[in-house]
Amino acid sequence: MSKINCIGVLTSGGDAPGMNAAIRAVTRAAIFNGFRVKGIYRGYKGMLTDEIVEFKTQNVSNIIQMGGTILKTARCKEFQTPEGRKQAYDNLVKEGIDALVVIGGDGSLTGARVFATEYNFPIVGLPGTIDNDLYGTDMTIGYDTALNTIMQCVDKIRDTATSHERLFFIEVMGRDAGFLALNGAIATGCEAAIIPEISTEVDQLAELIQNGFRKSKNSSIVLVAESPITGGAMGLAERVKNEYPQYDVRVSILGHLQRGGSPTATDRILASRMGAAAIDALLEDQRNVMIGVHNDEIVYVPFFKAIKNDKPIDRTLLKTLRTLSI
Ligand code: ADP
């Protein structure tokens, strides 16, 4: 294995609160261990366009509490082509970067895996996504903050739902994963969560209505994971209007509110631990792994596992939600 001197760090794909804490941790832990660090702007795009800047410890001062990412993020189609990746590789060589830490979601780590294999380039990934949908880690960076934002929003909507005795469908992010919807529903005492993981098994809306979810309730709030599989909050509201016109139904889509804001203590600590662990992993000659946390311990998850496997939801949580929402 050739010796690593300079580590590049980038954030890619959807932004998530805690990415800055991760950039800080990677930078500081790398410098602490004698490496040079370069910040790559706009994800893979910056690798192609050579938007790369040397980072000293001061470059990451006063960012641990900030949402978003100081390195910016982008989606980059060219990186999906061999020509684009060649250009990115040439820039890394030019900049003297001989290892990368990639902070991002499923897509970003897929790109990292392709690039690492093609150029035999040492890469360590950090799971940065509010969706919590990466296999092999109990939590992703940004998930806890998003969950807390959802909780605050739903608590507010509850006031209106109760006053008007309405049924609310609140759509939350999660692409194809129900973690935010399910745990958000438990945290806010919602009546139900409609999530893609079980959409193909049961008609969750019909089940909800049949269970007489409004019998003892003034208001009802159902969290819906945004996904073509669930139909989304709008799709479900349409169904209620047509099939169950007795209900006064409203929709609220939380949207990008869920992505922003200062990271929670949990996310800051997670990002700090994972960032430092990424440098430990490189020191241990680990390559092509994502840093995860399992049972509160740092684990190395091979990229192919993190990307390929679907992270299962804990089905006992569904039961808990149902039990507690009578
Ligand atoms: P996220 O990381 O949040 O899941 P995306 O799915 O948009 O975000 O992926 C971010 C970027 O990762 C893409 O814009 C692209 O540059 C890169 N990427 C994704 N999939 C691949 C792939 N199969 N090959 C190469 N690069 C990829």
mmCIF file of C-alpha atoms and ligand atoms in Angstrom, residues 11-15 19 42-45 48 73-81 85 102-115 118 128-131 133-134 175 259, ligand 1:
data_model
loop_
_atom_site.group_PDB
_atom_site.id
_atom_site.type_symbol
_atom_site.label_atom_id
_atom_site.label_comp_id
_atom_site.label_asym_id
_atom_site.label_seq_id
_atom_site.Cartn_x
_atom_site.Cartn_y
_atom_site.Cartn_z
ATOM 1 C CA THR A 11 -19.873 16.239 0.549
ATOM 2 C CA SER A 12 -22.175 14.936 -2.169
ATOM 3 C CA GLY A 13 -25.843 14.363 -2.951
ATOM 4 C CA GLY A 14 -28.556 15.676 -0.652
ATOM 5 C CA ASP A 15 -27.286 17.875 2.170
ATOM 6 C CA MET A 19 -22.195 17.307 7.412
ATOM 7 C CA ARG A 42 -19.503 20.731 -4.827
ATOM 8 C CA GLY A 43 -18.980 17.006 -4.482
ATOM 9 C CA TYR A 44 -17.802 15.073 -7.522
ATOM 10 C CA LYS A 45 -18.412 18.150 -9.635
ATOM 11 C CA LEU A 48 -13.956 17.374 -12.225
ATOM 12 C CA THR A 73 -22.920 19.803 -2.526
ATOM 13 C CA ALA A 74 -24.022 18.920 -6.005
ATOM 14 C CA ARG A 75 -25.187 16.173 -8.239
ATOM 15 C CA CYS A 76 -22.818 15.369 -11.075
ATOM 16 C CA LYS A 77 -23.897 13.417 -14.147
ATOM 17 C CA GLU A 78 -20.410 13.481 -15.719
ATOM 18 C CA PHE A 79 -19.028 11.457 -12.808
ATOM 19 C CA GLN A 80 -21.193 8.596 -13.988
ATOM 20 C CA THR A 81 -19.152 8.372 -17.198
ATOM 21 C CA ARG A 85 -14.088 9.988 -13.657
ATOM 22 C CA VAL A 102 -16.788 11.009 0.821
ATOM 23 C CA ILE A 103 -19.727 12.196 2.916
ATOM 24 C CA GLY A 104 -23.081 11.458 1.317
ATOM 25 C CA GLY A 105 -25.935 9.082 0.733
ATOM 26 C CA ASP A 106 -26.503 5.948 -1.250
ATOM 27 C CA GLY A 107 -25.739 7.527 -4.647
ATOM 28 C CA SER A 108 -22.579 9.225 -3.466
ATOM 29 C CA LEU A 109 -21.227 6.015 -1.970
ATOM 30 C CA THR A 110 -22.108 4.161 -5.177
ATOM 31 C CA GLY A 111 -20.017 6.699 -7.080
ATOM 32 C CA ALA A 112 -17.222 6.288 -4.521
ATOM 33 C CA ARG A 113 -17.248 2.553 -4.982
ATOM 34 C CA VAL A 114 -17.094 2.776 -8.774
ATOM 35 C CA PHE A 115 -14.218 5.270 -8.643
ATOM 36 C CA GLU A 118 -11.609 1.790 -11.282
ATOM 37 C CA GLY A 128 -24.637 11.578 5.388
ATOM 38 C CA THR A 129 -28.359 11.562 4.708
ATOM 39 C CA ILE A 130 -31.483 12.424 6.662
ATOM 40 C CA ASP A 131 -33.164 9.293 5.283
ATOM 41 C CA ASP A 133 -31.453 4.353 4.658
ATOM 42 C CA LEU A 134 -27.879 3.058 4.556
ATOM 43 C CA ARG A 175 -37.427 8.665 -0.389
ATOM 44 C CA ARG A 259 -33.147 19.202 5.688
HETATM 45 P P1 ADP B 1 -27.191 10.763 -2.502
HETATM 46 O O1 ADP B 1 -25.741 10.566 -2.232
HETATM 47 O O2 ADP B 1 -27.806 11.743 -1.557
HETATM 48 O O3 ADP B 1 -27.940 9.446 -2.582
HETATM 49 P P2 ADP B 1 -27.388 11.048 -5.447
HETATM 50 O O4 ADP B 1 -28.104 9.753 -5.624
HETATM 51 O O5 ADP B 1 -27.890 12.219 -6.192
HETATM 52 O O6 ADP B 1 -27.313 11.505 -3.923
HETATM 53 O O7 ADP B 1 -25.859 10.809 -5.857
HETATM 54 C C1 ADP B 1 -24.905 11.834 -5.752
HETATM 55 C C2 ADP B 1 -23.892 11.738 -6.860
HETATM 56 O O8 ADP B 1 -23.168 10.514 -6.781
HETATM 57 C C3 ADP B 1 -24.444 11.748 -8.268
HETATM 58 O O9 ADP B 1 -24.766 13.033 -8.729
HETATM 59 C C4 ADP B 1 -23.267 11.164 -9.066
HETATM 60 O O10 ADP B 1 -22.291 12.151 -9.300
HETATM 61 C C5 ADP B 1 -22.707 10.148 -8.080
HETATM 62 N N1 ADP B 1 -23.183 8.796 -8.440
HETATM 63 C C6 ADP B 1 -24.359 8.214 -8.117
HETATM 64 N N2 ADP B 1 -24.462 6.988 -8.671
HETATM 65 C C7 ADP B 1 -23.321 6.780 -9.370
HETATM 66 C C8 ADP B 1 -22.798 5.723 -10.194
HETATM 67 N N3 ADP B 1 -23.492 4.598 -10.400
HETATM 68 N N4 ADP B 1 -21.589 5.887 -10.758
HETATM 69 C C9 ADP B 1 -20.866 7.003 -10.567
HETATM 70 N N5 ADP B 1 -21.302 8.035 -9.820
HETATM 71 C C10 ADP B 1 -22.493 7.947 -9.229
#
